[in-house]
Amino acid sequence: MSGKILVAFDGSEQAVLAVRWAARMQRLLPQTACIVLAVVSFTGEEAAFLGASAGAIEQAREKLQERLNAAVCDAFPAGTRSCSVVLREGDPGREILKYAAENAVSHIVLGSRGLGGIKGALLGSVSSRVIREAACPVTVINLRAAQYLAGEREEHDNHH
């Protein structure tokens, strides 16, 4: 696999692990570019309409950006290959698919929030939409994958 890996980032622990997974793929396949995309799922106008103050909106955006920066800095330490960071506004599923199509992404990685069954069906799931509609392979990082990556991380840290 070469080309571009797009990591969808929502601030969740699984999303942090998805960034880590993409960094691992990039170490194995150095010719691969990595992009981390965070989507603010509401516009300023929508949030204001719903009664959120401008300060609260900005605070939520800053918190997402801080978590995004921390995840990228952790997964891609100085001196290693880096990745691009993109922040967009809108519907997360639509924006992920749109970015992937516009930028010839060859693989999408995202975290699973673990919403399954009726709860997942009622709420709708970004990951299930991306899996259904993406024109490229999609990897979903779930809790088991998270445990695998955590064990690998300890092993990596012990060797350095």
JSON list of C-alpha atoms in Angstrom, two decimals:
[
{"chain": "A", "resi": 1, "resn": "MET", "atom": "CA", "xyz": [0.00, 0.00, 0.00]},
{"chain": "A", "resi": 2, "resn": "SER", "atom": "CA", "xyz": [1.29, 3.42, -0.86]},
{"chain": "A", "resi": 3, "resn": "GLY", "atom": "CA", "xyz": [-0.42, 6.73, -1.43]},
{"chain": "A", "resi": 4, "resn": "LYS", "atom": "CA", "xyz": [-2.31, 8.61, 1.25]},
{"chain": "A", "resi": 5, "resn": "ILE", "atom": "CA", "xyz": [-3.74, 7.46, 4.57]},
{"chain": "A", "resi": 6, "resn": "LEU", "atom": "CA", "xyz": [-6.53, 9.66, 5.91]},
{"chain": "A", "resi": 7, "resn": "VAL", "atom": "CA", "xyz": [-7.19, 9.45, 9.64]},
{"chain": "A", "resi": 8, "resn": "ALA", "atom": "CA", "xyz": [-10.57, 10.76, 10.78]},
{"chain": "A", "resi": 9, "resn": "PHE", "atom": "CA", "xyz": [-10.14, 12.41, 14.18]},
{"chain": "A", "resi": 10, "resn": "ASP", "atom": "CA", "xyz": [-12.98, 13.21, 16.59]},
{"chain": "A", "resi": 11, "resn": "GLY", "atom": "CA", "xyz": [-11.00, 13.53, 19.83]},
{"chain": "A", "resi": 12, "resn": "SER", "atom": "CA", "xyz": [-11.98, 10.09, 21.17]},
{"chain": "A", "resi": 13, "resn": "GLU", "atom": "CA", "xyz": [-9.45, 7.62, 22.54]},
{"chain": "A", "resi": 14, "resn": "GLN", "atom": "CA", "xyz": [-10.05, 5.36, 19.54]},
{"chain": "A", "resi": 15, "resn": "ALA", "atom": "CA", "xyz": [-9.26, 8.30, 17.24]},
{"chain": "A", "resi": 16, "resn": "VAL", "atom": "CA", "xyz": [-5.97, 8.87, 19.09]},
{"chain": "A", "resi": 17, "resn": "LEU", "atom": "CA", "xyz": [-5.18, 5.19, 18.52]},
{"chain": "A", "resi": 18, "resn": "ALA", "atom": "CA", "xyz": [-6.15, 5.51, 14.85]},
{"chain": "A", "resi": 19, "resn": "VAL", "atom": "CA", "xyz": [-3.47, 8.22, 14.51]},
{"chain": "A", "resi": 20, "resn": "ARG", "atom": "CA", "xyz": [-0.99, 5.87, 16.19]},
{"chain": "A", "resi": 21, "resn": "TRP", "atom": "CA", "xyz": [-1.96, 3.06, 13.77]},
{"chain": "A", "resi": 22, "resn": "ALA", "atom": "CA", "xyz": [-1.41, 5.35, 10.78]},
{"chain": "A", "resi": 23, "resn": "ALA", "atom": "CA", "xyz": [2.01, 6.34, 12.15]},
{"chain": "A", "resi": 24, "resn": "ARG", "atom": "CA", "xyz": [2.91, 2.65, 12.37]},
{"chain": "A", "resi": 25, "resn": "MET", "atom": "CA", "xyz": [1.82, 2.11, 8.75]},
{"chain": "A", "resi": 26, "resn": "GLN", "atom": "CA", "xyz": [3.94, 5.05, 7.69]},
{"chain": "A", "resi": 27, "resn": "ARG", "atom": "CA", "xyz": [6.99, 3.60, 9.47]},
{"chain": "A", "resi": 28, "resn": "LEU", "atom": "CA", "xyz": [6.43, 0.32, 7.61]},
{"chain": "A", "resi": 29, "resn": "LEU", "atom": "CA", "xyz": [5.72, 2.07, 4.29]},
{"chain": "A", "resi": 30, "resn": "PRO", "atom": "CA", "xyz": [7.73, 5.32, 4.29]},
{"chain": "A", "resi": 31, "resn": "GLN", "atom": "CA", "xyz": [6.43, 6.42, 0.88]},
{"chain": "A", "resi": 32, "resn": "THR", "atom": "CA", "xyz": [2.94, 6.76, 2.36]},
{"chain": "A", "resi": 33, "resn": "ALA", "atom": "CA", "xyz": [1.62, 10.25, 3.18]},
{"chain": "A", "resi": 34, "resn": "CYS", "atom": "CA", "xyz": [-0.53, 10.71, 6.27]},
{"chain": "A", "resi": 35, "resn": "ILE", "atom": "CA", "xyz": [-3.30, 13.25, 6.74]},
{"chain": "A", "resi": 36, "resn": "VAL", "atom": "CA", "xyz": [-5.28, 13.65, 9.97]},
{"chain": "A", "resi": 37, "resn": "LEU", "atom": "CA", "xyz": [-8.69, 15.23, 9.40]},
{"chain": "A", "resi": 38, "resn": "ALA", "atom": "CA", "xyz": [-10.76, 16.63, 12.26]},
{"chain": "A", "resi": 39, "resn": "VAL", "atom": "CA", "xyz": [-14.31, 17.71, 11.50]},
{"chain": "A", "resi": 40, "resn": "VAL", "atom": "CA", "xyz": [-16.09, 20.18, 13.75]},
{"chain": "A", "resi": 41, "resn": "SER", "atom": "CA", "xyz": [-19.58, 18.77, 13.43]},
{"chain": "A", "resi": 42, "resn": "PHE", "atom": "CA", "xyz": [-21.38, 22.06, 13.79]},
{"chain": "A", "resi": 43, "resn": "THR", "atom": "CA", "xyz": [-20.86, 25.45, 12.24]},
{"chain": "A", "resi": 44, "resn": "GLY", "atom": "CA", "xyz": [-20.76, 28.59, 14.31]},
{"chain": "A", "resi": 45, "resn": "GLU", "atom": "CA", "xyz": [-24.19, 29.56, 12.98]},
{"chain": "A", "resi": 46, "resn": "GLU", "atom": "CA", "xyz": [-25.72, 26.18, 13.93]},
{"chain": "A", "resi": 47, "resn": "ALA", "atom": "CA", "xyz": [-24.24, 26.28, 17.41]},
{"chain": "A", "resi": 48, "resn": "ALA", "atom": "CA", "xyz": [-25.48, 29.85, 17.95]},
{"chain": "A", "resi": 49, "resn": "PHE", "atom": "CA", "xyz": [-28.94, 28.80, 16.75]},
{"chain": "A", "resi": 50, "resn": "LEU", "atom": "CA", "xyz": [-28.90, 26.00, 19.33]},
{"chain": "A", "resi": 51, "resn": "GLY", "atom": "CA", "xyz": [-28.02, 28.50, 22.05]},
{"chain": "A", "resi": 52, "resn": "ALA", "atom": "CA", "xyz": [-24.28, 27.92, 22.41]},
{"chain": "A", "resi": 53, "resn": "SER", "atom": "CA", "xyz": [-22.27, 31.05, 23.06]},
{"chain": "A", "resi": 54, "resn": "ALA", "atom": "CA", "xyz": [-19.46, 32.09, 20.72]},
{"chain": "A", "resi": 55, "resn": "GLY", "atom": "CA", "xyz": [-17.04, 31.45, 23.60]},
{"chain": "A", "resi": 56, "resn": "ALA", "atom": "CA", "xyz": [-18.29, 27.89, 24.08]},
{"chain": "A", "resi": 57, "resn": "ILE", "atom": "CA", "xyz": [-18.01, 27.20, 20.34]},
{"chain": "A", "resi": 58, "resn": "GLU", "atom": "CA", "xyz": [-14.46, 28.50, 20.22]},
{"chain": "A", "resi": 59, "resn": "GLN", "atom": "CA", "xyz": [-13.54, 26.56, 23.37]},
{"chain": "A", "resi": 60, "resn": "ALA", "atom": "CA", "xyz": [-14.85, 23.30, 21.86]},
{"chain": "A", "resi": 61, "resn": "ARG", "atom": "CA", "xyz": [-12.90, 23.95, 18.65]},
{"chain": "A", "resi": 62, "resn": "GLU", "atom": "CA", "xyz": [-9.71, 24.74, 20.60]},
{"chain": "A", "resi": 63, "resn": "LYS", "atom": "CA", "xyz": [-10.08, 21.61, 22.75]},
{"chain": "A", "resi": 64, "resn": "LEU", "atom": "CA", "xyz": [-10.42, 19.45, 19.62]},
{"chain": "A", "resi": 65, "resn": "GLN", "atom": "CA", "xyz": [-7.39, 21.17, 18.06]},
{"chain": "A", "resi": 66, "resn": "GLU", "atom": "CA", "xyz": [-5.31, 20.63, 21.24]},
{"chain": "A", "resi": 67, "resn": "ARG", "atom": "CA", "xyz": [-6.23, 16.94, 21.41]},
{"chain": "A", "resi": 68, "resn": "LEU", "atom": "CA", "xyz": [-5.45, 16.61, 17.70]},
{"chain": "A", "resi": 69, "resn": "ASN", "atom": "CA", "xyz": [-2.06, 18.28, 18.06]},
{"chain": "A", "resi": 70, "resn": "ALA", "atom": "CA", "xyz": [-1.19, 16.13, 21.10]},
{"chain": "A", "resi": 71, "resn": "ALA", "atom": "CA", "xyz": [-2.13, 12.91, 19.27]},
{"chain": "A", "resi": 72, "resn": "VAL", "atom": "CA", "xyz": [-0.07, 13.85, 16.20]},
{"chain": "A", "resi": 73, "resn": "CYS", "atom": "CA", "xyz": [2.97, 14.95, 18.25]},
{"chain": "A", "resi": 74, "resn": "ASP", "atom": "CA", "xyz": [2.82, 11.70, 20.23]},
{"chain": "A", "resi": 75, "resn": "ALA", "atom": "CA", "xyz": [2.43, 9.42, 17.19]},
{"chain": "A", "resi": 76, "resn": "PHE", "atom": "CA", "xyz": [4.91, 11.32, 14.99]},
{"chain": "A", "resi": 77, "resn": "PRO", "atom": "CA", "xyz": [7.78, 12.37, 17.28]},
{"chain": "A", "resi": 78, "resn": "ALA", "atom": "CA", "xyz": [10.31, 14.93, 16.06]},
{"chain": "A", "resi": 79, "resn": "GLY", "atom": "CA", "xyz": [12.73, 13.45, 13.55]},
{"chain": "A", "resi": 80, "resn": "THR", "atom": "CA", "xyz": [10.22, 10.96, 12.15]},
{"chain": "A", "resi": 81, "resn": "ARG", "atom": "CA", "xyz": [8.04, 11.46, 9.12]},
{"chain": "A", "resi": 82, "resn": "SER", "atom": "CA", "xyz": [5.29, 13.92, 9.79]},
{"chain": "A", "resi": 83, "resn": "CYS", "atom": "CA", "xyz": [1.70, 14.16, 8.75]},
{"chain": "A", "resi": 84, "resn": "SER", "atom": "CA", "xyz": [-0.61, 16.94, 7.62]},
{"chain": "A", "resi": 85, "resn": "VAL", "atom": "CA", "xyz": [-3.45, 18.15, 9.80]},
{"chain": "A", "resi": 86, "resn": "VAL", "atom": "CA", "xyz": [-6.71, 19.43, 8.29]},
{"chain": "A", "resi": 87, "resn": "LEU", "atom": "CA", "xyz": [-9.64, 20.95, 10.18]},
{"chain": "A", "resi": 88, "resn": "ARG", "atom": "CA", "xyz": [-13.06, 21.22, 8.51]},
{"chain": "A", "resi": 89, "resn": "GLU", "atom": "CA", "xyz": [-16.61, 22.05, 9.54]},
{"chain": "A", "resi": 90, "resn": "GLY", "atom": "CA", "xyz": [-19.72, 20.09, 8.68]},
{"chain": "A", "resi": 91, "resn": "ASP", "atom": "CA", "xyz": [-21.18, 16.61, 8.77]},
{"chain": "A", "resi": 92, "resn": "PRO", "atom": "CA", "xyz": [-18.27, 14.29, 9.75]},
{"chain": "A", "resi": 93, "resn": "GLY", "atom": "CA", "xyz": [-19.20, 11.41, 7.44]},
{"chain": "A", "resi": 94, "resn": "ARG", "atom": "CA", "xyz": [-19.76, 13.66, 4.44]},
{"chain": "A", "resi": 95, "resn": "GLU", "atom": "CA", "xyz": [-16.56, 15.67, 5.05]},
{"chain": "A", "resi": 96, "resn": "ILE", "atom": "CA", "xyz": [-14.42, 12.53, 5.47]},
{"chain": "A", "resi": 97, "resn": "LEU", "atom": "CA", "xyz": [-15.76, 11.02, 2.23]},
{"chain": "A", "resi": 98, "resn": "LYS", "atom": "CA", "xyz": [-15.48, 14.34, 0.38]},
{"chain": "A", "resi": 99, "resn": "TYR", "atom": "CA", "xyz": [-11.88, 14.91, 1.47]},
{"chain": "A", "resi": 100, "resn": "ALA", "atom": "CA", "xyz": [-10.93, 11.32, 0.54]},
{"chain": "A", "resi": 101, "resn": "ALA", "atom": "CA", "xyz": [-12.45, 11.70, -2.94]},
{"chain": "A", "resi": 102, "resn": "GLU", "atom": "CA", "xyz": [-10.94, 15.14, -3.61]},
{"chain": "A", "resi": 103, "resn": "ASN", "atom": "CA", "xyz": [-7.45, 14.11, -2.49]},
{"chain": "A", "resi": 104, "resn": "ALA", "atom": "CA", "xyz": [-7.11, 10.59, -3.97]},
{"chain": "A", "resi": 105, "resn": "VAL", "atom": "CA", "xyz": [-6.85, 8.98, -0.53]},
{"chain": "A", "resi": 106, "resn": "SER", "atom": "CA", "xyz": [-5.92, 5.30, -0.73]},
{"chain": "A", "resi": 107, "resn": "HIS", "atom": "CA", "xyz": [-6.92, 4.26, 2.81]},
{"chain": "A", "resi": 108, "resn": "ILE", "atom": "CA", "xyz": [-9.14, 5.71, 5.56]},
{"chain": "A", "resi": 109, "resn": "VAL", "atom": "CA", "xyz": [-8.59, 4.97, 9.26]},
{"chain": "A", "resi": 110, "resn": "LEU", "atom": "CA", "xyz": [-11.06, 5.89, 11.97]},
{"chain": "A", "resi": 111, "resn": "GLY", "atom": "CA", "xyz": [-11.93, 5.00, 15.50]},
{"chain": "A", "resi": 112, "resn": "SER", "atom": "CA", "xyz": [-15.01, 3.09, 16.52]},
{"chain": "A", "resi": 113, "resn": "ARG", "atom": "CA", "xyz": [-16.97, 4.54, 19.38]},
{"chain": "A", "resi": 114, "resn": "GLY", "atom": "CA", "xyz": [-18.35, 1.06, 20.07]},
{"chain": "A", "resi": 115, "resn": "LEU", "atom": "CA", "xyz": [-21.95, 1.99, 19.27]},
{"chain": "A", "resi": 116, "resn": "GLY", "atom": "CA", "xyz": [-23.46, -1.18, 17.96]},
{"chain": "A", "resi": 117, "resn": "GLY", "atom": "CA", "xyz": [-26.87, -2.72, 17.53]},
{"chain": "A", "resi": 118, "resn": "ILE", "atom": "CA", "xyz": [-29.94, -0.59, 18.10]},
{"chain": "A", "resi": 119, "resn": "LYS", "atom": "CA", "xyz": [-28.03, 2.32, 19.66]},
{"chain": "A", "resi": 120, "resn": "GLY", "atom": "CA", "xyz": [-25.74, 2.57, 16.64]},
{"chain": "A", "resi": 121, "resn": "ALA", "atom": "CA", "xyz": [-28.67, 2.22, 14.23]},
{"chain": "A", "resi": 122, "resn": "LEU", "atom": "CA", "xyz": [-30.69, 4.94, 15.97]},
{"chain": "A", "resi": 123, "resn": "LEU", "atom": "CA", "xyz": [-27.84, 7.41, 16.26]},
{"chain": "A", "resi": 124, "resn": "GLY", "atom": "CA", "xyz": [-26.36, 6.71, 12.86]},
{"chain": "A", "resi": 125, "resn": "SER", "atom": "CA", "xyz": [-22.68, 5.99, 12.71]},
{"chain": "A", "resi": 126, "resn": "VAL", "atom": "CA", "xyz": [-19.93, 7.92, 10.97]},
{"chain": "A", "resi": 127, "resn": "SER", "atom": "CA", "xyz": [-17.84, 4.77, 10.72]},
{"chain": "A", "resi": 128, "resn": "SER", "atom": "CA", "xyz": [-20.61, 2.69, 9.15]},
{"chain": "A", "resi": 129, "resn": "ARG", "atom": "CA", "xyz": [-21.34, 5.45, 6.61]},
{"chain": "A", "resi": 130, "resn": "VAL", "atom": "CA", "xyz": [-17.68, 5.76, 5.69]},
{"chain": "A", "resi": 131, "resn": "ILE", "atom": "CA", "xyz": [-17.35, 1.97, 5.39]},
{"chain": "A", "resi": 132, "resn": "ARG", "atom": "CA", "xyz": [-20.43, 1.82, 3.12]},
{"chain": "A", "resi": 133, "resn": "GLU", "atom": "CA", "xyz": [-19.60, 4.78, 0.89]},
{"chain": "A", "resi": 134, "resn": "ALA", "atom": "CA", "xyz": [-15.79, 5.03, 0.71]},
{"chain": "A", "resi": 135, "resn": "ALA", "atom": "CA", "xyz": [-14.13, 4.25, -2.60]},
{"chain": "A", "resi": 136, "resn": "CYS", "atom": "CA", "xyz": [-11.03, 2.91, -0.80]},
{"chain": "A", "resi": 137, "resn": "PRO", "atom": "CA", "xyz": [-10.29, 0.46, 2.05]},
{"chain": "A", "resi": 138, "resn": "VAL", "atom": "CA", "xyz": [-11.34, 1.55, 5.55]},
{"chain": "A", "resi": 139, "resn": "THR", "atom": "CA", "xyz": [-9.76, 0.40, 8.83]},
{"chain": "A", "resi": 140, "resn": "VAL", "atom": "CA", "xyz": [-11.80, 0.85, 12.01]},
{"chain": "A", "resi": 141, "resn": "ILE", "atom": "CA", "xyz": [-9.84, 0.88, 15.28]},
{"chain": "A", "resi": 142, "resn": "ASN", "atom": "CA", "xyz": [-11.98, -0.75, 17.96]},
{"chain": "A", "resi": 143, "resn": "LEU", "atom": "CA", "xyz": [-11.22, -1.61, 21.59]},
{"chain": "A", "resi": 144, "resn": "ARG", "atom": "CA", "xyz": [-9.39, -4.86, 20.73]},
{"chain": "A", "resi": 145, "resn": "ALA", "atom": "CA", "xyz": [-7.19, -3.04, 18.25]},
{"chain": "A", "resi": 146, "resn": "ALA", "atom": "CA", "xyz": [-6.60, -0.40, 20.92]},
{"chain": "A", "resi": 147, "resn": "GLN", "atom": "CA", "xyz": [-5.35, -3.07, 23.33]},
{"chain": "A", "resi": 148, "resn": "TYR", "atom": "CA", "xyz": [-3.09, -4.50, 20.60]},
{"chain": "A", "resi": 149, "resn": "LEU", "atom": "CA", "xyz": [-1.66, -1.04, 19.88]},
{"chain": "A", "resi": 150, "resn": "ALA", "atom": "CA", "xyz": [-1.17, -0.32, 23.60]},
{"chain": "A", "resi": 151, "resn": "GLY", "atom": "CA", "xyz": [0.84, -3.55, 24.00]},
{"chain": "A", "resi": 152, "resn": "GLU", "atom": "CA", "xyz": [2.88, -2.74, 20.91]},
{"chain": "A", "resi": 153, "resn": "ARG", "atom": "CA", "xyz": [3.53, 0.75, 22.26]},
{"chain": "A", "resi": 154, "resn": "GLU", "atom": "CA", "xyz": [4.99, -0.65, 25.49]},
{"chain": "A", "resi": 155, "resn": "GLU", "atom": "CA", "xyz": [7.16, -3.03, 23.46]},
{"chain": "A", "resi": 156, "resn": "HIS", "atom": "CA", "xyz": [8.33, -0.14, 21.22]},
{"chain": "A", "resi": 157, "resn": "ASP", "atom": "CA", "xyz": [9.16, 2.04, 24.22]},
{"chain": "A", "resi": 158, "resn": "ASN", "atom": "CA", "xyz": [11.11, -0.78, 25.90]},
{"chain": "A", "resi": 159, "resn": "HIS", "atom": "CA", "xyz": [13.32, -1.22, 22.83]},
{"chain": "A", "resi": 160, "resn": "HIS", "atom": "CA", "xyz": [14.29, 2.48, 22.68]}
]
